[in-house]
Coordinates of C-alpha atoms in Angstrom, one line a residue:
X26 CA 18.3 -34.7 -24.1
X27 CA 16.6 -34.5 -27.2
X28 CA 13.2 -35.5 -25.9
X29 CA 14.0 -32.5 -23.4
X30 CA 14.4 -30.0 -26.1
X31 CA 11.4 -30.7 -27.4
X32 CA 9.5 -30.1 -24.4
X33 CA 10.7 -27.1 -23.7
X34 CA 10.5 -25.9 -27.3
X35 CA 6.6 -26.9 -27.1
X36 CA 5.9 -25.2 -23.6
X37 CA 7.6 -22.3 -24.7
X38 CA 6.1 -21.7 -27.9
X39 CA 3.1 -20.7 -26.8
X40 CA 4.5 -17.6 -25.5
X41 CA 7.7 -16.4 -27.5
X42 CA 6.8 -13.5 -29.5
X43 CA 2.8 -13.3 -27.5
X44 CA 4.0 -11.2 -24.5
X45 CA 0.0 -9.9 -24.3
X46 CA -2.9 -12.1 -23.5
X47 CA -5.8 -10.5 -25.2
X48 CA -8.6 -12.0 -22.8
X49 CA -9.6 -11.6 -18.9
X50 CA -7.5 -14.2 -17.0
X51 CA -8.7 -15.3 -13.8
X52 CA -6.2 -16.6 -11.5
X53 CA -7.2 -19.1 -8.7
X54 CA -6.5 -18.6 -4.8
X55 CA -3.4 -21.1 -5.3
X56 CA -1.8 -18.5 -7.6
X57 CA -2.5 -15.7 -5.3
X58 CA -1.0 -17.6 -2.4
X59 CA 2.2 -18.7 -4.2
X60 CA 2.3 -15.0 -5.8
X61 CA 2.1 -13.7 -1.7
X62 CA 4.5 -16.2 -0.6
X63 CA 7.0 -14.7 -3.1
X64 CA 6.2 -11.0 -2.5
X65 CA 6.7 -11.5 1.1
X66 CA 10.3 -12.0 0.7
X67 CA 10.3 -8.5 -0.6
X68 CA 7.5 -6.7 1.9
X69 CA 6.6 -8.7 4.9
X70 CA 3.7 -7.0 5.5
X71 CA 1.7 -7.3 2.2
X72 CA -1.8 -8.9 2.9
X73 CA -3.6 -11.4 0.0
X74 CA -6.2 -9.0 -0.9
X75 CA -3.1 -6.1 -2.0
X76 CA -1.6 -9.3 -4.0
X77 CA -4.6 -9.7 -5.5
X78 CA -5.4 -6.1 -6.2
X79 CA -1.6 -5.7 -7.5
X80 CA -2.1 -9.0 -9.8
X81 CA -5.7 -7.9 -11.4
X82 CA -4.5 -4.3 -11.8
X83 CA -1.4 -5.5 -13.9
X84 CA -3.4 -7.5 -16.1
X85 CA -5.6 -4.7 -16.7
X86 CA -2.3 -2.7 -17.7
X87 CA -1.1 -4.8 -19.8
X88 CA -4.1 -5.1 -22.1
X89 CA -4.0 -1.0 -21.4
X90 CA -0.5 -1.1 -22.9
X91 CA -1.3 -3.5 -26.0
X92 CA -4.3 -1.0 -27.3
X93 CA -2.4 2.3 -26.8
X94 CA 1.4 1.7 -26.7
X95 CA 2.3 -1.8 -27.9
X96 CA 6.1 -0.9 -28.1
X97 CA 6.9 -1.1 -24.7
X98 CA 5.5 -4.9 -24.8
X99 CA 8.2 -5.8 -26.1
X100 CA 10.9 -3.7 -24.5
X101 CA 11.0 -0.5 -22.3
X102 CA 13.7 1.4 -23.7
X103 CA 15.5 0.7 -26.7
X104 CA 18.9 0.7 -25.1
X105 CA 17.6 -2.0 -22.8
X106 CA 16.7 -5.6 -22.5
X107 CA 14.1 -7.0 -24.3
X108 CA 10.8 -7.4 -21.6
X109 CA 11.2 -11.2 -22.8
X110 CA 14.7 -11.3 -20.9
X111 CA 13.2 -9.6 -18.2
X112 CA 10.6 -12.2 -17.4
X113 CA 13.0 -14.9 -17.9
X114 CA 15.2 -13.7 -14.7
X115 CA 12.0 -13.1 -12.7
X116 CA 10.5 -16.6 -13.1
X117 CA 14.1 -18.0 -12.6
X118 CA 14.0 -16.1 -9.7
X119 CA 10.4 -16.8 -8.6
X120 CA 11.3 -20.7 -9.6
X121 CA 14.6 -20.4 -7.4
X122 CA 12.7 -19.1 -4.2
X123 CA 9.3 -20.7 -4.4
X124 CA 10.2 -24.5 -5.9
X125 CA 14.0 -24.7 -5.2
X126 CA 14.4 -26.4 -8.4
X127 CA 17.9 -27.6 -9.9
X128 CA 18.1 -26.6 -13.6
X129 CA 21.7 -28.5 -14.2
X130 CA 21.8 -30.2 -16.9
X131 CA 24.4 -32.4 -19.2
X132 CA 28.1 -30.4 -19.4
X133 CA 27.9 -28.4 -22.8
X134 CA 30.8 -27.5 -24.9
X135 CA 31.1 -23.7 -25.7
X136 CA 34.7 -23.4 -26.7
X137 CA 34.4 -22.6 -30.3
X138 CA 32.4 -19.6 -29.2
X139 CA 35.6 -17.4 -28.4
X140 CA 37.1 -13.9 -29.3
X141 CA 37.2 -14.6 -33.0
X142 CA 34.5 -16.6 -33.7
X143 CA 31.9 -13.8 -31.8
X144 CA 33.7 -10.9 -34.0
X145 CA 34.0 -13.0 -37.2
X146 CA 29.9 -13.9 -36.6
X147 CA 28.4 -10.8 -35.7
X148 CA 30.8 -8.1 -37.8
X149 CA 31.1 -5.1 -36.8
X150 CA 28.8 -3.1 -34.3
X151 CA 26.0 -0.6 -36.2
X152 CA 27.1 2.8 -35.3
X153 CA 23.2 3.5 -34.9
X154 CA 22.7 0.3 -33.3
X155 CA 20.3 -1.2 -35.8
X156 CA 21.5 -4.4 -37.7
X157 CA 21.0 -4.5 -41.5
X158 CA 18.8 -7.1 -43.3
X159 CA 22.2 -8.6 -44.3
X160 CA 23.3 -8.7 -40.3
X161 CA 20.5 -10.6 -39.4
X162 CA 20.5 -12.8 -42.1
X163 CA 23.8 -13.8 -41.5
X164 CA 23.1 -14.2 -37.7
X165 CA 19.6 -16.3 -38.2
X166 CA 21.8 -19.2 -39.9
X167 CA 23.2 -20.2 -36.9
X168 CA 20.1 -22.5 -35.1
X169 CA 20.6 -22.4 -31.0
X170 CA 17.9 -24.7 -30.2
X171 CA 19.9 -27.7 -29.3
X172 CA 22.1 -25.8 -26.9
X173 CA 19.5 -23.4 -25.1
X174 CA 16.0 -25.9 -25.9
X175 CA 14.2 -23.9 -27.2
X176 CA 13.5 -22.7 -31.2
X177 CA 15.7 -19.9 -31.4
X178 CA 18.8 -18.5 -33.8
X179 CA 21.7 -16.3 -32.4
X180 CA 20.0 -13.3 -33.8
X181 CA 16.6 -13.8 -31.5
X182 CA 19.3 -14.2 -29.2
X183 CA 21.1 -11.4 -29.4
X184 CA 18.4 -8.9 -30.2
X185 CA 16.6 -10.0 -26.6
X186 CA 20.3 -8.0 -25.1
X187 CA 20.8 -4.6 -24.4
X188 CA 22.5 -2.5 -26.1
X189 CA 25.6 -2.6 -24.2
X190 CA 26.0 -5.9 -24.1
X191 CA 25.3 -6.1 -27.8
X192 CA 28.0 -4.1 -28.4
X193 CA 30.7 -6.0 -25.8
X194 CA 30.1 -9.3 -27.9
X195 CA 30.8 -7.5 -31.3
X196 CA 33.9 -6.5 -29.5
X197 CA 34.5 -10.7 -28.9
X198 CA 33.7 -10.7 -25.1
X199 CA 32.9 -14.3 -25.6
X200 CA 32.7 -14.9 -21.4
X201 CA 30.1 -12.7 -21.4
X202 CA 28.0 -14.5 -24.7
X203 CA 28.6 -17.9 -22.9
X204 CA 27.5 -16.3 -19.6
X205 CA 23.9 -15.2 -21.4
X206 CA 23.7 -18.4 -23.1
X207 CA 24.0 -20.2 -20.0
X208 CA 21.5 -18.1 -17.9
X209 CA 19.1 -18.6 -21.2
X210 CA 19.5 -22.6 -20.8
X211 CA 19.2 -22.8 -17.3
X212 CA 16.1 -21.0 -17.5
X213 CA 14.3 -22.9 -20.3
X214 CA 15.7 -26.3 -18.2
X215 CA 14.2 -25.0 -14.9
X216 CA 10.4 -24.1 -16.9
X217 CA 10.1 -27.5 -18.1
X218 CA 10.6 -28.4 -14.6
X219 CA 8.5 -26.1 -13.3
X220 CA 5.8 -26.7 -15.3
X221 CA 4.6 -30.4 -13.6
X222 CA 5.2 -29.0 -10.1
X223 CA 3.0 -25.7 -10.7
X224 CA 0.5 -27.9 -12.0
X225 CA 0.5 -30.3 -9.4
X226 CA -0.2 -26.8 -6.9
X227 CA -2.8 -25.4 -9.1
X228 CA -1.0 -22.9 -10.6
X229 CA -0.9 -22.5 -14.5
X230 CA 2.3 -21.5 -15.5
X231 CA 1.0 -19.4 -18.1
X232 CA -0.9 -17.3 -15.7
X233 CA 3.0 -16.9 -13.8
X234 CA 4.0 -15.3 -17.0
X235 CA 1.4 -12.9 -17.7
X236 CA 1.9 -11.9 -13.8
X237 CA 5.6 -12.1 -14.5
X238 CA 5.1 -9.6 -17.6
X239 CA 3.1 -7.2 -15.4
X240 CA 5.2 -6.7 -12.5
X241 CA 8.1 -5.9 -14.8
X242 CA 5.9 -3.9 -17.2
X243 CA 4.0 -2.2 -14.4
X244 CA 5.7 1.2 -13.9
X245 CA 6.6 2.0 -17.6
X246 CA 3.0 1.5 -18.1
X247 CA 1.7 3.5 -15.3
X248 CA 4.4 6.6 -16.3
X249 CA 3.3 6.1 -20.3
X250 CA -0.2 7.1 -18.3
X251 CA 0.5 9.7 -16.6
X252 CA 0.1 8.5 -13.3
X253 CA 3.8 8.5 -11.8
X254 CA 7.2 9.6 -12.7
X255 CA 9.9 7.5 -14.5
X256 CA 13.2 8.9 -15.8
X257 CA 13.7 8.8 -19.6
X258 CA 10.0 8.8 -20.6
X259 CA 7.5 11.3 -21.7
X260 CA 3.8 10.5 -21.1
X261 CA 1.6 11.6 -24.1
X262 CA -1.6 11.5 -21.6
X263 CA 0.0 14.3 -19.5
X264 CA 1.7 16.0 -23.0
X265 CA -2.2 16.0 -23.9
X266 CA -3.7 17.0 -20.9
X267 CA -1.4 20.0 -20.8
X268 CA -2.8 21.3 -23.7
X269 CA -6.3 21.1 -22.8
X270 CA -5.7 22.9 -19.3
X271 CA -7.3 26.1 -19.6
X272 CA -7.3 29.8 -18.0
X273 CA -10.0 29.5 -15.4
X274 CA -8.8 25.6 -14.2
X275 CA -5.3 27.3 -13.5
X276 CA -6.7 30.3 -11.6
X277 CA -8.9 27.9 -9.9
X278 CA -6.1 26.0 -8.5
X279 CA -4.1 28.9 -7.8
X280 CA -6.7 29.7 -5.1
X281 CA -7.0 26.1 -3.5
X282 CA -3.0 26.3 -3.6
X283 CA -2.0 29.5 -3.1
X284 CA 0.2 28.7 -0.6
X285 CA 2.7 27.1 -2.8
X286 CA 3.7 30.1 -4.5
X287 CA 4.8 31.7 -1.9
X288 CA 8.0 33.1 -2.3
X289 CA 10.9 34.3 -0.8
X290 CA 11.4 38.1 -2.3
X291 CA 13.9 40.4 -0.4
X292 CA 16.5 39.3 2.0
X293 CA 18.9 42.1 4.0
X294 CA 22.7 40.5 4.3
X295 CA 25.9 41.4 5.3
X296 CA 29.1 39.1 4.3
X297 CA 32.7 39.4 3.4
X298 CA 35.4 37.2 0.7
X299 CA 38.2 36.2 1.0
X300 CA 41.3 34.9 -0.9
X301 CA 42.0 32.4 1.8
X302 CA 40.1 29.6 3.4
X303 CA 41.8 30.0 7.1
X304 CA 41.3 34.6 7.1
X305 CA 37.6 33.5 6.5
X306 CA 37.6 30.6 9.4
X307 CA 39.3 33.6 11.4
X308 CA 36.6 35.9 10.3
X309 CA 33.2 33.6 10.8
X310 CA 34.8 32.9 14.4
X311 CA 35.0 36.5 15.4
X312 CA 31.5 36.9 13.8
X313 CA 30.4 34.4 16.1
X314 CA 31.8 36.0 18.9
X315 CA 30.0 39.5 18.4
X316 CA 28.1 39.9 14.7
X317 CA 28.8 39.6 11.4
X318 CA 28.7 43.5 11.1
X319 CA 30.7 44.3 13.7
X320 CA 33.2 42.1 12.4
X321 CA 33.0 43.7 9.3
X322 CA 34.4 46.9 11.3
X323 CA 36.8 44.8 13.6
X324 CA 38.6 43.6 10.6
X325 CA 38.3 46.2 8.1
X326 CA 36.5 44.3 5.4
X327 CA 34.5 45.7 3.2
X328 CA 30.8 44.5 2.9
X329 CA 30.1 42.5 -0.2
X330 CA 26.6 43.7 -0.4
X331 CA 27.3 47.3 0.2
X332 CA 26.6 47.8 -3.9
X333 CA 22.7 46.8 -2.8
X334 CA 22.6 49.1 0.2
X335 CA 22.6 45.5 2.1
X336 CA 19.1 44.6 0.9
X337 CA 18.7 42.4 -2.0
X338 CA 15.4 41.4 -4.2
X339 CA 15.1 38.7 -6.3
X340 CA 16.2 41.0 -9.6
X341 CA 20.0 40.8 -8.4
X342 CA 19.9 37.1 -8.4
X343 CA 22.0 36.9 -11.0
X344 CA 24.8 37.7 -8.7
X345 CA 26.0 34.4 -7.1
X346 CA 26.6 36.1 -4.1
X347 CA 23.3 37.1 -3.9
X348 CA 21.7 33.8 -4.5
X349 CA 23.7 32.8 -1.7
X350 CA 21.6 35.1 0.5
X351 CA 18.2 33.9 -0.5
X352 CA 19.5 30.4 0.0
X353 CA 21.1 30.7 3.5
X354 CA 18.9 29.7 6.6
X355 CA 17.7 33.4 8.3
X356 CA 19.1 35.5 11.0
X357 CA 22.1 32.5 10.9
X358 CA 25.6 32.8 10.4
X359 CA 27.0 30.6 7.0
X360 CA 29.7 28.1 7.2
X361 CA 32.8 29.3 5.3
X362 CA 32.0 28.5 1.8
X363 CA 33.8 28.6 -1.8
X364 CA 33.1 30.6 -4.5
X365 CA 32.7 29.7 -8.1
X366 CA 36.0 31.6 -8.7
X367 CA 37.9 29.6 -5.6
X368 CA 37.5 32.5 -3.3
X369 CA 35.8 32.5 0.2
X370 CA 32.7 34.0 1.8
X371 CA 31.2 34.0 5.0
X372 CA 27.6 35.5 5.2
X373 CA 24.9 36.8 7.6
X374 CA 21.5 36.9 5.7
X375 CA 18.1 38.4 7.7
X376 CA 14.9 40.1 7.4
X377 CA 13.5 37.6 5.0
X378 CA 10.3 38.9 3.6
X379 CA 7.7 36.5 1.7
X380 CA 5.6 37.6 -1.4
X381 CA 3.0 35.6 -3.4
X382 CA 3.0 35.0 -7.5
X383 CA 0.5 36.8 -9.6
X384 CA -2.2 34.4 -11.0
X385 CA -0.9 35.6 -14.0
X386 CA 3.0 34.7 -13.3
X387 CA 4.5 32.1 -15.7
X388 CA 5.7 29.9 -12.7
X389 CA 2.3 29.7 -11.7
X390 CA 0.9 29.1 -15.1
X391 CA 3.6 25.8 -15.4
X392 CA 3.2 24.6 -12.0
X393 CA -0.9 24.2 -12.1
X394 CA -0.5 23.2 -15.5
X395 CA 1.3 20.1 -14.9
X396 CA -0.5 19.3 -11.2
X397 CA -4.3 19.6 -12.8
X398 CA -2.9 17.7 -16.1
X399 CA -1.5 14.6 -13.2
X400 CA -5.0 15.1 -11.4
X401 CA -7.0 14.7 -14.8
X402 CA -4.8 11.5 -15.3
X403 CA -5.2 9.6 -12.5
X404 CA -9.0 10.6 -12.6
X405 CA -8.8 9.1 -16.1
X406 CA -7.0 6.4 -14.7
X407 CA -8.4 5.3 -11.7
X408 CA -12.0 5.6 -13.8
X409 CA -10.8 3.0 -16.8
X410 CA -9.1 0.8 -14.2
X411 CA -13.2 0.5 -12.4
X412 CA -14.6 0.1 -15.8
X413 CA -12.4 -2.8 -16.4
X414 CA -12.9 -4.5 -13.2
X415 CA -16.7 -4.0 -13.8
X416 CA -16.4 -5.5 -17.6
X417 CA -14.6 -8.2 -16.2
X418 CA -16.6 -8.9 -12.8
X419 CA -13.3 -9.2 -10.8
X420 CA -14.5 -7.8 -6.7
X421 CA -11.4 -6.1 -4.8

């Protein structure tokens, strides 16, 4: 057991706290093959040459990511995991599928970790989430290495967590810290196995966690660029892009697009409300029958556009009603449908008519603003992603 801990604690010190390999890594056709292997589990109709594309571009992103936004290196989001967890379950995962290896190991005792110990350890959860110098003093005493084999203390431990789960084991969930601490053992058990077989195939382990780093890494990166959309981040390529968009860019692009703002300006409509649900069902039927303004007749109602003269612009949208008209499919008949104050309408809305925004319009000023600021970007990006593959003389 011992001599295992040491192992693991050597083969995994060369990448704790280095999630970034500085130089060019060239991975051999036996890492491609095992890397397609694994990917076709997930898309069975991914050739070699888009696994190898996918690999090389990654490692270009992450040495993208360590000169202009080193943060997310080591986690995405401050609520979440640490990127470190996150490779963990994917080679556990890849080292599951690919080498079926058995990480058991000898039975461990975790009993004294239980409700009181975990809230007597860790104190009280930060209300900002940020643990004192005091905190993580207190939590670096305790050494983990000879349960989870590798050179760690419960506060690398717990700062690898997110937020959430931080804050369930401050509350003593102590099923949920001996879950973690038993994924985190049976993942340093099954690299030290790992290792010897990947070796025997050709494949550097190391190389498996760089590609590890950029497949989990890959679309924070790529949004931090600019070049796709990922909820709960801001790219500062785009923020600057938009800045440097000018006048005659946006009434260029308003002529190559003009089509897009089009827009739907007056609508004619007819329609009547109703306190209950089955007078309107009554109503929509007879509609259907003849039309929605003879119905109006038939039944007495009074039209609810007759304050517009029955023809409606896009000034009255305010009017929920109204909205209603402009969003209803043309010369069609609406299902019964409920108000915002728990009344009924049922609406006949026609005579669409289509106008285009001014150059000059503030909806077309934002919308060309943010599509030429994405084209600039991936113009930027695709040109620094060719300049690296020609610095580095990798052919895709």
């Amino acid at each position: 057991m011992k001599k295992m801990a040491i192992l693991v604690i050597t083969l995994l010190g060369v990448f704790y706290h280095s999630l970034v390999m500085a130089s060019f890594t060239q991975y051999s056709s036996d890492e491609i093959n095992f890397m397609h292997r694994a990917y076709l589990k997930h898309n069975p109709d991914i050739t070699i040459n888009e696994v190898r594309t996918r690999l090389y571009e990654n490692q270009f992103l992450l040495q993208q990511a360590a000169l202009k936004t080193p943060a997310i290196i080591k986690r995405q989001s401050a609520v979440g995991f640490s990127t470190q967890y996150h490779v963990e379950r994917y080679l556990k995962n890849l080292f599951d599928s690919q080498l079926a290896i058995i990480a058991q190991s000898s039975p461990i005792k975790l009993e004294i970790y239980d409700n009181q110990w975990l809230k007597h350890t860790l104190g009280p959860y930060p209300k900002n989430g940020q643990y004192v110098q005091s905190a993580i003093k207190k939590m670096q005493q305790f050494d983990l290495t000879p349960l989870l084999y590798n050179a760690i203390n419960l506060y690398e431990f717990v700062d690898s967590l997110s937020m959430q789960v931080r804050f369930k084991l401050h509350k003593g969930d102590s099923e949920l810290f001996k879950s973690e601490l038993i994924k985190k053992r049976q993942f340093n058990i099954a690299f030290s196995k790992a290792k010897p077989i990947l070796a025997k195939q050709n494949i550097d382990i190391e190389h498996l966690y760089e590609i590890a780093q950029g497949d989990i890494l890959r679309p924070s990166i790529q949004s931090w660029l600019g070049i796709n959309t990922m909820m709960h981040m801001q790219s500062p390529v785009l923020e600057k892009l938009e800045k440097q968009v000018n006048k005659n860019e946006i009434k260029a692009f308003y002529q190559a697009n003009k089509s897009q703002f089009k827009f739907l300006s007056h609508v004619k409509a007819h329609g009547a409300q109703f306190a209950h649900r089955a007078n309107a069902v009554g109503f929509r039927t007879l509609a259907g029958n003849k039309t929605l303004k003879q119905a109006l007749v038939i039944s007495g109602k009074q039209d609810i556009y007759t304050q517009y003269n029955s023809e409606l612009n896009r000034k009255n949208k305010s009017n929920w009603v109204v909205q209603l008209a402009f969003t209803t499919k043309e010369n069609t008949i609406s299902p019964v449908i409920r108000t915002p104050s728990g009344e009924w309408v049922v609406i006949h809305s026609y005579e669409h008519q289509f106008e285009y925004f001014s150059p000059e319009d503030e909806t077309v000023r934002y919308q060309a603003t943010k599509a030429i600021a994405k084209q600039k970007a991936v113009q930027q990006y695709e040109d620094t992603w060719l300049k690296w593959q020609n610095k580095t003389g990798v052919i895709l």
